Short mmCIF file of C-alpha atoms and ligand atoms in Angstrom, two decimals:
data_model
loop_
_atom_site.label_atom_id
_atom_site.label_comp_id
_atom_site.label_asym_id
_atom_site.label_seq_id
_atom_site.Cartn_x
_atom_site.Cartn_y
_atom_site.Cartn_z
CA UNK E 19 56.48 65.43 112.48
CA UNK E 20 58.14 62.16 111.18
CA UNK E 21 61.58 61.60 112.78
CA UNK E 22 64.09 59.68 110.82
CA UNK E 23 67.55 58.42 112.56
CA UNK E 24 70.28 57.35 110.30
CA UNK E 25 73.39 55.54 109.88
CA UNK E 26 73.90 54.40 113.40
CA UNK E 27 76.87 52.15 113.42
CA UNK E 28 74.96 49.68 115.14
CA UNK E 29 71.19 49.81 116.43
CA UNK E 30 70.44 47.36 118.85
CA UNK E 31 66.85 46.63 118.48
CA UNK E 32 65.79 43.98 121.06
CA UNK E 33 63.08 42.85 118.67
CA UNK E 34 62.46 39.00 118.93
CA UNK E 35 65.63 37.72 117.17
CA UNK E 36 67.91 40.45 119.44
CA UNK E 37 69.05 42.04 116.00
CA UNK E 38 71.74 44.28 115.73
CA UNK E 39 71.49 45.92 112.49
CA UNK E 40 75.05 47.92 111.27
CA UNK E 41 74.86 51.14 109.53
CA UNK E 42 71.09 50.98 111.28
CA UNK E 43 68.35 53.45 110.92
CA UNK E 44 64.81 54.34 112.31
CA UNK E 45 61.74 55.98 111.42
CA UNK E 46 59.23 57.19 114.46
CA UNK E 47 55.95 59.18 113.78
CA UNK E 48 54.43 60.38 117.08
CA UNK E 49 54.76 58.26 119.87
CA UNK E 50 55.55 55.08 117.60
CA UNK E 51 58.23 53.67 116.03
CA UNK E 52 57.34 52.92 112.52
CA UNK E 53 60.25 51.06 110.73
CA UNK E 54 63.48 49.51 111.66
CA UNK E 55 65.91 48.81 109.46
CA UNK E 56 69.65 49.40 107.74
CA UNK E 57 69.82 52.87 105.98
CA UNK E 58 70.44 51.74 102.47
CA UNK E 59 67.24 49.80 102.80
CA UNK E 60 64.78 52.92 103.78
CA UNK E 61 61.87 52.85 102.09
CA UNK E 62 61.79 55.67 99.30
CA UNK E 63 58.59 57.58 101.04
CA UNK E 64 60.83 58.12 103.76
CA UNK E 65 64.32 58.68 102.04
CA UNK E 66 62.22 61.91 100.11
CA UNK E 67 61.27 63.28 103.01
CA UNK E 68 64.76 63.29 104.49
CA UNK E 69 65.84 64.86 101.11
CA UNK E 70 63.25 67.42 101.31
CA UNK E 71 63.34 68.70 104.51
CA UNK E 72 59.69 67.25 105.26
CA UNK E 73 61.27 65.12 108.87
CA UNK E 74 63.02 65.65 111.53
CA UNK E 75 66.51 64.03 110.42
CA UNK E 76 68.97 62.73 113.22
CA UNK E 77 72.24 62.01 112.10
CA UNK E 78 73.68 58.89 113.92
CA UNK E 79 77.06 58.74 112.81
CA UNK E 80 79.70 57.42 115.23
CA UNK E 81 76.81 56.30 117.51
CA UNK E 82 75.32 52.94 119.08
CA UNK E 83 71.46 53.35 118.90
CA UNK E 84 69.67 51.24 121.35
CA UNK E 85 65.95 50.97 123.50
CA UNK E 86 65.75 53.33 126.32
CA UNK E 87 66.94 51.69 129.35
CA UNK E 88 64.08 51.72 132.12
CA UNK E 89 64.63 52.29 135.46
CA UNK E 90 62.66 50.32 138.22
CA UNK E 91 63.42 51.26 141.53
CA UNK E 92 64.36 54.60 143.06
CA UNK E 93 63.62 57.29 145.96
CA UNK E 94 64.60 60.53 144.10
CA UNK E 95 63.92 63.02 146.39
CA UNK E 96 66.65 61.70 148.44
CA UNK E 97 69.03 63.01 145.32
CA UNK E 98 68.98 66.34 148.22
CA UNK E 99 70.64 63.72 150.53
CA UNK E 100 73.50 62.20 148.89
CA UNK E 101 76.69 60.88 150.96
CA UNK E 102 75.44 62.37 153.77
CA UNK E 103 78.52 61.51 156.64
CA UNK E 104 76.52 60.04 159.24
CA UNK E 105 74.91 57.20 156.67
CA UNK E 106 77.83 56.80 155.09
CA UNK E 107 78.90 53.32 156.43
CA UNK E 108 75.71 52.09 157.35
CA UNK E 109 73.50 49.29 156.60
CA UNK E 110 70.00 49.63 155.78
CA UNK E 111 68.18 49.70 159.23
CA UNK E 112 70.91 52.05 160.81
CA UNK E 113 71.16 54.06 157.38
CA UNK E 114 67.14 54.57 157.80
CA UNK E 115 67.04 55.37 161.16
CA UNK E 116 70.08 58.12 160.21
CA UNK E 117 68.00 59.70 157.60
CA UNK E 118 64.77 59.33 159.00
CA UNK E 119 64.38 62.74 160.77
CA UNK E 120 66.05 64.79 157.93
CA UNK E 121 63.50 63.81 155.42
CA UNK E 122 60.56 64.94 157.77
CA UNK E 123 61.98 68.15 156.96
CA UNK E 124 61.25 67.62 153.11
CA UNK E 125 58.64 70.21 151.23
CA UNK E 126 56.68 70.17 148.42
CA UNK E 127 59.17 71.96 146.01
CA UNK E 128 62.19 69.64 147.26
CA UNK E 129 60.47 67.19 146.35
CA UNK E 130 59.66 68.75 143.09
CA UNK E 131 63.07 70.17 142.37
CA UNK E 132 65.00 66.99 143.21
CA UNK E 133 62.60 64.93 140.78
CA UNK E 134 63.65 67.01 138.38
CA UNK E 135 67.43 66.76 139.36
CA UNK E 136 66.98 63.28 139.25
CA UNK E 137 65.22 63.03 136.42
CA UNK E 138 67.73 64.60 134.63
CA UNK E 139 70.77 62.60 135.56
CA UNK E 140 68.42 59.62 134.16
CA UNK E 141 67.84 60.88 131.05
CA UNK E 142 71.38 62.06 129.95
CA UNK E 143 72.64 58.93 130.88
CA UNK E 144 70.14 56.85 128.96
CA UNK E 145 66.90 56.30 130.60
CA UNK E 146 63.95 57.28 128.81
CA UNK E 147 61.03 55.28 131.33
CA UNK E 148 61.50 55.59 135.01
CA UNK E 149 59.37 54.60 138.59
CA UNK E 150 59.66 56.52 141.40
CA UNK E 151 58.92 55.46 144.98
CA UNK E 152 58.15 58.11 147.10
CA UNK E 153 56.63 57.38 150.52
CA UNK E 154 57.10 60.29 152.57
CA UNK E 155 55.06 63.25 152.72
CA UNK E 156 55.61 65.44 155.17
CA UNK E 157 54.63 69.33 155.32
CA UNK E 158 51.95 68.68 152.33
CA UNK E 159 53.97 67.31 149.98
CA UNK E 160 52.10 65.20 147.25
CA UNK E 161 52.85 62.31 144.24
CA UNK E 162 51.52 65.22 142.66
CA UNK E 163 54.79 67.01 143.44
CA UNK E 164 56.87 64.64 141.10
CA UNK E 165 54.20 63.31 138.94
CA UNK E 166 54.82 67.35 137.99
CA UNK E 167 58.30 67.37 137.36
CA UNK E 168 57.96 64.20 135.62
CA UNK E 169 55.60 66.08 133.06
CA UNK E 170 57.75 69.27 132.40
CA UNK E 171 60.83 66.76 131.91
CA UNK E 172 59.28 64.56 129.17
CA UNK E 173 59.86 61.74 130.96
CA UNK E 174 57.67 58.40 130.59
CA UNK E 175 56.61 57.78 134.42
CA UNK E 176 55.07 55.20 136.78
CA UNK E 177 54.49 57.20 139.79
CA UNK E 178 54.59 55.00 142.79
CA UNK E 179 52.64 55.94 145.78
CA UNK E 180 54.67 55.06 148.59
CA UNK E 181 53.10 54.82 151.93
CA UNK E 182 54.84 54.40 155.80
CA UNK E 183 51.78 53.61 158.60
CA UNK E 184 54.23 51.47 161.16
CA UNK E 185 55.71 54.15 163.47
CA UNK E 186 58.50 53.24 165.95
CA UNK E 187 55.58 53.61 168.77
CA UNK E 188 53.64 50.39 167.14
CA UNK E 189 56.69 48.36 166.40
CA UNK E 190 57.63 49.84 163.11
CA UNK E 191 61.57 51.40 162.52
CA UNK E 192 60.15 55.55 161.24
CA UNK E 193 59.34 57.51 163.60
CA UNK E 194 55.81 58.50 164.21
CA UNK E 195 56.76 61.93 162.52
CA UNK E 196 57.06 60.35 159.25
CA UNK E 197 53.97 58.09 159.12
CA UNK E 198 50.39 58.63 157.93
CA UNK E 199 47.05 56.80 158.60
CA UNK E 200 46.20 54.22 156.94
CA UNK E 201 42.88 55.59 155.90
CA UNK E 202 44.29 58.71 154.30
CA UNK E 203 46.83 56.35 152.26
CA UNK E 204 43.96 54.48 150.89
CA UNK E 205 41.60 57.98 149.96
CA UNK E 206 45.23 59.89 148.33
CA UNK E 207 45.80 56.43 146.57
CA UNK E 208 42.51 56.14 144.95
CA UNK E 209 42.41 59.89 144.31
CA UNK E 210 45.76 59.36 142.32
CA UNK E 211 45.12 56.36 139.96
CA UNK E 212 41.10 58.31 139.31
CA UNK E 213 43.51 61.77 138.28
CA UNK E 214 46.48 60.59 137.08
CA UNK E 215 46.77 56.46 135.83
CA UNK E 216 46.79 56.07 131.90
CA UNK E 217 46.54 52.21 131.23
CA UNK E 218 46.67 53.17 127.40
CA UNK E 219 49.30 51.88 125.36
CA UNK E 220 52.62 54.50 124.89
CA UNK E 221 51.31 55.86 128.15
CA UNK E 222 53.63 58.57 129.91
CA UNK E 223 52.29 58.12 133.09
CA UNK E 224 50.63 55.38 135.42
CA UNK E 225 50.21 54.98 138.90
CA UNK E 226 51.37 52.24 141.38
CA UNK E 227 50.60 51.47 144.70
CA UNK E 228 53.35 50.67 147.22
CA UNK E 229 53.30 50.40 150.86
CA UNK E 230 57.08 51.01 151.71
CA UNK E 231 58.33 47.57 152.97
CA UNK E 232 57.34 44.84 155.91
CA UNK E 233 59.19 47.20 159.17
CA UNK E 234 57.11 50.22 158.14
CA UNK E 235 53.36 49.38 157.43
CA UNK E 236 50.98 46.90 158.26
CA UNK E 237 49.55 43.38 157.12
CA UNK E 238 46.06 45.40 156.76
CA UNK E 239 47.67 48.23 154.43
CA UNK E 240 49.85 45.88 151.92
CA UNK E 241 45.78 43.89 151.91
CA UNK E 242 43.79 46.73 151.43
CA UNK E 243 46.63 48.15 148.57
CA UNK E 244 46.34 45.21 146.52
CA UNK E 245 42.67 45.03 146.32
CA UNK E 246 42.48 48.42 145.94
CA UNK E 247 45.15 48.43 142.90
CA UNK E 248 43.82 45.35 141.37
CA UNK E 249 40.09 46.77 141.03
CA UNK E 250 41.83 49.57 138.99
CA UNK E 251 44.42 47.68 137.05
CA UNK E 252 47.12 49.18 138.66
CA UNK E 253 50.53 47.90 139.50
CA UNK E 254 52.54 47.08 142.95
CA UNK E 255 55.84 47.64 144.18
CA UNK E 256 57.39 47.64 147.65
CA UNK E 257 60.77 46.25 149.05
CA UNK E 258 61.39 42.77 149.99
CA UNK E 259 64.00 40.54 151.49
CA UNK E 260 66.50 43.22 151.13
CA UNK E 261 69.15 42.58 153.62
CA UNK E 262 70.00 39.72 156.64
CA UNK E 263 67.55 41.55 159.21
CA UNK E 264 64.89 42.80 157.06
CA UNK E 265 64.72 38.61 156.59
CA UNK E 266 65.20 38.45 160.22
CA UNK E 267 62.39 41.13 160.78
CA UNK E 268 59.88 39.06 159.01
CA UNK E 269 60.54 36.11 160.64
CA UNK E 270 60.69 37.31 163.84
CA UNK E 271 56.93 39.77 163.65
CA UNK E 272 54.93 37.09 161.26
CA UNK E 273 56.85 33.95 161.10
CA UNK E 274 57.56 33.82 157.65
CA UNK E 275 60.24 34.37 155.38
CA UNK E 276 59.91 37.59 152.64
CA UNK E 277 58.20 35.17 150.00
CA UNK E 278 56.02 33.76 152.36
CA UNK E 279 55.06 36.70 153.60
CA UNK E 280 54.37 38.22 150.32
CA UNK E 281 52.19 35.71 148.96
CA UNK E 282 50.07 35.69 152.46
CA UNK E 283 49.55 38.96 151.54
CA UNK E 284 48.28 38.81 148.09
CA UNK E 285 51.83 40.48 146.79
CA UNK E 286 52.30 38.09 143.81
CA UNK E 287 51.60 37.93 140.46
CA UNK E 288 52.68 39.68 137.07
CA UNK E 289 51.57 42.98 138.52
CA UNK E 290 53.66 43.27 141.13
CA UNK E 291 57.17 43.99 141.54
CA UNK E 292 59.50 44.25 144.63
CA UNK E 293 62.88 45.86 145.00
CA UNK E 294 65.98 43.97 145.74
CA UNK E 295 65.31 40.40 147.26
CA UNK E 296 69.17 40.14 147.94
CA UNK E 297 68.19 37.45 150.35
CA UNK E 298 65.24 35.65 148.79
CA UNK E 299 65.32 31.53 149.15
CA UNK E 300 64.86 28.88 146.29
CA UNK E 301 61.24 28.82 147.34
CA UNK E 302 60.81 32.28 146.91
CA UNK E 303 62.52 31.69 143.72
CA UNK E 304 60.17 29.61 142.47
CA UNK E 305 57.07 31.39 143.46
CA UNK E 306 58.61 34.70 141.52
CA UNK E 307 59.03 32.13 138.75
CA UNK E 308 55.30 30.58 139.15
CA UNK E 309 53.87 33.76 139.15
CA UNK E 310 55.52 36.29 136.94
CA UNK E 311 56.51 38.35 140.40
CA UNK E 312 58.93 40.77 139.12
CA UNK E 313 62.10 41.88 140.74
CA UNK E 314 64.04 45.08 140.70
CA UNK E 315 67.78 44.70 141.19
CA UNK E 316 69.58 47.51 142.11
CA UNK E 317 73.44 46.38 142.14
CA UNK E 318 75.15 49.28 143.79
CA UNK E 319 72.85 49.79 146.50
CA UNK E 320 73.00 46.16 147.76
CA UNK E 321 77.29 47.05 147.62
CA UNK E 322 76.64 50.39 149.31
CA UNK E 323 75.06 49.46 152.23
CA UNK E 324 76.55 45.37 152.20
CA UNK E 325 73.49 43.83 151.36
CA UNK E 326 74.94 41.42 149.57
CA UNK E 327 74.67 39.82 146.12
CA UNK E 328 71.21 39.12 144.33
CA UNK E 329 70.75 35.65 142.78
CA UNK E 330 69.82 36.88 139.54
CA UNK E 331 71.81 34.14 138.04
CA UNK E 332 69.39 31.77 139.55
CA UNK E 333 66.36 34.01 139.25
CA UNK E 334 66.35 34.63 134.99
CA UNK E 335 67.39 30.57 135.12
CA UNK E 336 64.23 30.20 136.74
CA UNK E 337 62.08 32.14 134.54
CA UNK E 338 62.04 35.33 137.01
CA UNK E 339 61.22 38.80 135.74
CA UNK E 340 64.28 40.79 136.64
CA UNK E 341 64.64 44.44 136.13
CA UNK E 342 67.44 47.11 137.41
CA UNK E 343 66.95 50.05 139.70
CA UNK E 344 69.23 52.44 140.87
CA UNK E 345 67.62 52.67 144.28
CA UNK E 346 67.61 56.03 146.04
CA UNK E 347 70.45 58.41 145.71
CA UNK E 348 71.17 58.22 149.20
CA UNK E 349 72.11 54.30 149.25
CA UNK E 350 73.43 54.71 145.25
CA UNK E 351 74.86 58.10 144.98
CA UNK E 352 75.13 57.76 141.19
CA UNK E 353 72.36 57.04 139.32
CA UNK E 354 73.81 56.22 136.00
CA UNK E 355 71.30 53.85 134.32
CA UNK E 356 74.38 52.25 132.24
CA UNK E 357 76.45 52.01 135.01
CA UNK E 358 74.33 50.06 136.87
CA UNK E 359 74.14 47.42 133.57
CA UNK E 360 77.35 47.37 134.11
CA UNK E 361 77.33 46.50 138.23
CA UNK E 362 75.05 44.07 137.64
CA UNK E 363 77.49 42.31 135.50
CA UNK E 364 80.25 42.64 137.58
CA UNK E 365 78.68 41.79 140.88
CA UNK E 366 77.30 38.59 139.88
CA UNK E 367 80.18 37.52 138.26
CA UNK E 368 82.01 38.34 141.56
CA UNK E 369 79.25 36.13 143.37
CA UNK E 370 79.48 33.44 140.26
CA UNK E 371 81.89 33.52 138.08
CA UNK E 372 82.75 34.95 134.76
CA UNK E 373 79.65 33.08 132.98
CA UNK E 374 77.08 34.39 135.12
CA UNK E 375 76.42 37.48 133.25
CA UNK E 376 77.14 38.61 129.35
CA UNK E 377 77.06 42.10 128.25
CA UNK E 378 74.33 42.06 126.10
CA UNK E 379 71.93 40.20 128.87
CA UNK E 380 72.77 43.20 131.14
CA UNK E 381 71.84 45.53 128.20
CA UNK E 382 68.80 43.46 127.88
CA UNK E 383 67.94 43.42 131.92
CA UNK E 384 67.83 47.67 131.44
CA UNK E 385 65.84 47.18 128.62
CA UNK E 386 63.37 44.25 127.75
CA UNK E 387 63.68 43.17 131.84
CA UNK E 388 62.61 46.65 133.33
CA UNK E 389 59.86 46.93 130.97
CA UNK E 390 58.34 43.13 131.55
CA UNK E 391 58.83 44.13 135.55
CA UNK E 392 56.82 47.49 135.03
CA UNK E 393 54.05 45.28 133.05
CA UNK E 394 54.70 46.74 129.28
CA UNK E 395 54.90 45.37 126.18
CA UNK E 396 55.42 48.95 124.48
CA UNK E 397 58.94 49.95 125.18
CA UNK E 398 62.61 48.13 126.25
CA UNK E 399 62.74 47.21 122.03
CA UNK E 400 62.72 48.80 118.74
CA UNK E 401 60.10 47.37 116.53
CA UNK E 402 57.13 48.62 114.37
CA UNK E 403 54.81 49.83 116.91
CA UNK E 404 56.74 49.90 119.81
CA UNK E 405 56.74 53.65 121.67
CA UNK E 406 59.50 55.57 120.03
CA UNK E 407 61.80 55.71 123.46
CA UNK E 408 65.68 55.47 121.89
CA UNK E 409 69.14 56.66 123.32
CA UNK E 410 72.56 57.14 120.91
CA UNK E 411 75.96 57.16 122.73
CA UNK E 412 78.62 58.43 121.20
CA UNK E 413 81.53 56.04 120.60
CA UNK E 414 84.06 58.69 119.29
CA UNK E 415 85.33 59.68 122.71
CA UNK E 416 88.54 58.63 125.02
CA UNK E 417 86.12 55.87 126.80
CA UNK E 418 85.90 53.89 123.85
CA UNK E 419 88.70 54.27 121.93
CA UNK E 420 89.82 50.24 120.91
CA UNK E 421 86.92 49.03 121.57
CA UNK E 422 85.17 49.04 117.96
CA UNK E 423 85.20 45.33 117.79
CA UNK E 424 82.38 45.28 119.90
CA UNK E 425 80.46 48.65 120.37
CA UNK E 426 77.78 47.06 121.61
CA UNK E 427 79.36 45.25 124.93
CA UNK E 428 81.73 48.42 125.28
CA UNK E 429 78.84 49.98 126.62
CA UNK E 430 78.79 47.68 129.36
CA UNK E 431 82.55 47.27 129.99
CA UNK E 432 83.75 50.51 129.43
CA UNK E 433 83.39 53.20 131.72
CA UNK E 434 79.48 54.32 131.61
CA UNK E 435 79.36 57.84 129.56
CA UNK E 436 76.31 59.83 128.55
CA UNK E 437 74.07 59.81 125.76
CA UNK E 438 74.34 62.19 122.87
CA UNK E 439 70.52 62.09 121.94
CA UNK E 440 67.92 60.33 123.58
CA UNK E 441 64.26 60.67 122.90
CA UNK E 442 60.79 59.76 124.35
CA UNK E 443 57.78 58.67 123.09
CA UNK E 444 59.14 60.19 119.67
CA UNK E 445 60.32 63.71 120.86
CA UNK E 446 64.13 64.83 121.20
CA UNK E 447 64.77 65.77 125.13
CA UNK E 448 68.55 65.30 124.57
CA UNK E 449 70.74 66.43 121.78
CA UNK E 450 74.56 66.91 121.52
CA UNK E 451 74.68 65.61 125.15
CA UNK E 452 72.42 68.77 126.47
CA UNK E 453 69.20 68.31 128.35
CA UNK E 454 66.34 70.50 125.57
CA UNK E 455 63.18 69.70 128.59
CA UNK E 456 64.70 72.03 131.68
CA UNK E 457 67.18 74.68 132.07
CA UNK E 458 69.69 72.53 133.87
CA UNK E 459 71.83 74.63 135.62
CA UNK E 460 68.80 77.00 136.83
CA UNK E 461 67.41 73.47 138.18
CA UNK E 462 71.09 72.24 139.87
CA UNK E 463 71.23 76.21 142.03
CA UNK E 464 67.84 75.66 143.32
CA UNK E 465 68.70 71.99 144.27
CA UNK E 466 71.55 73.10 145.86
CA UNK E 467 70.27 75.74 147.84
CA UNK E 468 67.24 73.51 149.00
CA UNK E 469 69.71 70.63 150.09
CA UNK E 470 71.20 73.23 152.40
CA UNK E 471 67.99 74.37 153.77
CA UNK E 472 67.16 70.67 154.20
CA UNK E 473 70.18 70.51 156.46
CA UNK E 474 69.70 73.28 158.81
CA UNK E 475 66.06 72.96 159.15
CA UNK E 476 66.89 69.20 160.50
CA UNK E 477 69.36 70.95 162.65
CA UNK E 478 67.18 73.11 164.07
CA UNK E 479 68.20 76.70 162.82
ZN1 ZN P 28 64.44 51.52 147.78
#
């Protein structure tokens, strides 16, 4: 069925020319967007069938329309582990080590049940495309566990297929208990992209490879992932240069910094992204830059756990693919898609001054960046024949009140809220603010009662 949004008081399409078109309205058939435009200029085939019934008709009255924000980086399985007291004031390699042992406790419906919690907080507050890095798998949990979830939530997906072979007994931080061969990586990798990877345009789901980071796998496995992903077509992800001794780490086991390191490796290029890269250098810069290496910035996680503060100043400057992540809920405990626009704004302007970041380049970071880091050119804008991914926020409400000058950068400086409607790939998941794919509070018991299992099974009753 056509569906036909209408008299948004702004839609922000980040087309070419970054219009934002008052009293704005859309038209979507299936997975497509199909015109883009102000109301009183719908074309007349459309404005019958809104008078006769023939669409679906969303009425966007009081709202800001705008692309789906896409999410590039997060564990969500760890949404069973949030502000858990002893990794509360840690940095990353103590946080890990903390953690470590209470995930090899995880199961195949936790993992299912908190991709679906996770999923969820996503969508309702305005992401519409998300990756997931898992890369644990203990008691025979799959990617198959959230690539399921994923599915029954209506969620456009790039399932990344995390991997940990280092264990603490060959140098690595996990512990052995968490870590797989590196054969059986390889065989469940290329099972996964052969059942599951849709390169197709308005795909809903691909696959990515991605070895978890430089401390827990080896030189072979990052190798032997790239060639595998690039004979498919497939993307890569994996964390880099995210704190002072992951650097330290790298230049300590191979003698190279992050970048270096990387590109050794293979780990560059326009199909590959890595996660944070707080702490890469100018040269590292510059090879991002060369070779369309994306990066995923995820603001609050680098506060959480004192990473520092990105250079993505210096990084879009240089012509660097940046996108945001909220990183796993147990170093972010809020994933809020707009609320991490909005950290990213505040925490470089912290690290460089009021200049270094407008609200409508955060907006288009969520948007335009995560979708150039994830290698599409089918969603983060509104355009003829772009997928039909779009979120409406409702600017009637305490949060906003004074701020109609500018809807559009309220988003960003007001408090983040939650969407009113969002859909994906040209089906409603949210309306009036209530999830339509899952029954939410079933979901939020189960997730409960499996975080508390988590917790005792780790402590051994
Ligand atoms: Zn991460």
């Amino acid at each position: 069925m056509t569906l036909i949004a209408l008299n948004a008081d702004v839609l922000v399409t980040m087309d070419a020319q970054r219009r934002e078109i008052r009293d704005g309205a859309l038209v979507a058939d299936g997975p497509a967007v199909q015109w883009v435009g102000a109301t009183a200029d719908l074309p007349p085939q459309y404005r019958r069938m809104v008078d006769d019934g023939t669409a679906q008709v969303l009425d966007m009255r009081g709202r800001v329309v705008m692309p789906g924000l896409v999410n590039t980086h997060h564990h969500m399985y760890q949404s069973l582990t949030r502000a858990v007291p002893a990794a509360q004031d840690a940095e990353l390699f103590s946080w890990l080590t903390n953690l470590y042992m209470l995930w090899s406790h995880l199961t195949p419906e936790m993992i299912h049940v908190s991709t679906q919690t996770a999923m969820a907080e996503l969508m309702l507050s305005g992401c519409t495309t998300t990756s997931d890095h898992l890369y644990l798998y203990p008691n025979g949990a799959r990617l198959d566990d959230s690539i399921a979830a994923a599915q029954q939530m209506g969620m456009r997906f790039h399932a990344a297929r995390g991997s940990m072979s280092l264990g603490r007994s060959k140098g690595g931080l996990p512990p052995d208990a968490v870590v797989e061969e590196e054969e059986a990586i390889l065989r469940d990798s290329l099972r996964l992209i052969q059942q599951y990877h849709d390169s197709a345009r308005h795909s809903m789901l691909r696959v990515v490879l991605a070895p978890c980071s430089p401390f827990s796998v080896t030189r072979e496995l990052m190798r032997e992932s790239a060639v595998l992903a690039r004979a498919h077509g497939v993307s890569l992800h994996t964390h880099l240069a995210e704190n002072d001794n992951d650097v330290a780490f790298s230049r300590e086991k191979f003698g190279l910094t992050p970048a270096q390191y990387a590109e050794s490796l293979g780990w560059v290029g326009p199909d590959v992204w890595h996660a944070h890269c707080v702490k890469l250098d100018a040269e590292g810069i510059a090879l991002f830059a060369r070779t369309g290496t994306g990066v995923a910035h995820c603001p609050c996680s680098n506060m959480r756990l004192a990473s520092g503060i990105a250079p993505v100043r210096t990084m879009r400057d240089a012509g660097v693919p940046v996108g945001l992540g909220v990183d796993g809920s147990a170093s972010n405990d809020g994933a809020h898609m707009l609320g991490e626009a909005r950290q990213a704004l505040l925490l470089q302007r912290v690290g460089h001054g009021p200049a270094a970041m407008g609200a409508r380049e955060a907006l288009e970071i969520a948007t335009l960046g995560g979708a150039r880091v994830l290698g599409r050119d089918d969603i983060g804008a509104l355009a003829p024949g772009m997928s039909a991914d779009f979120v409406a926020f409702d600017m009637s409400g305490v949060g906003y009140a004074g701020a109609g000058h500018d809807p559009v950068a309220a988003l960003v400086f007001c408090t983040p809220t939650d969407v009113s409607t969002s859909v994906i790939n040209g089906r409603v998941v949210v309306r009036d603010g209530h999830l339509l794919t899952a029954d939410l509070p079933r979901v939020l018991t189960r997730h409960r009662e499996l975080a508390r299992t988590l917790f005792e099974r780790a402590a051994g009753h």
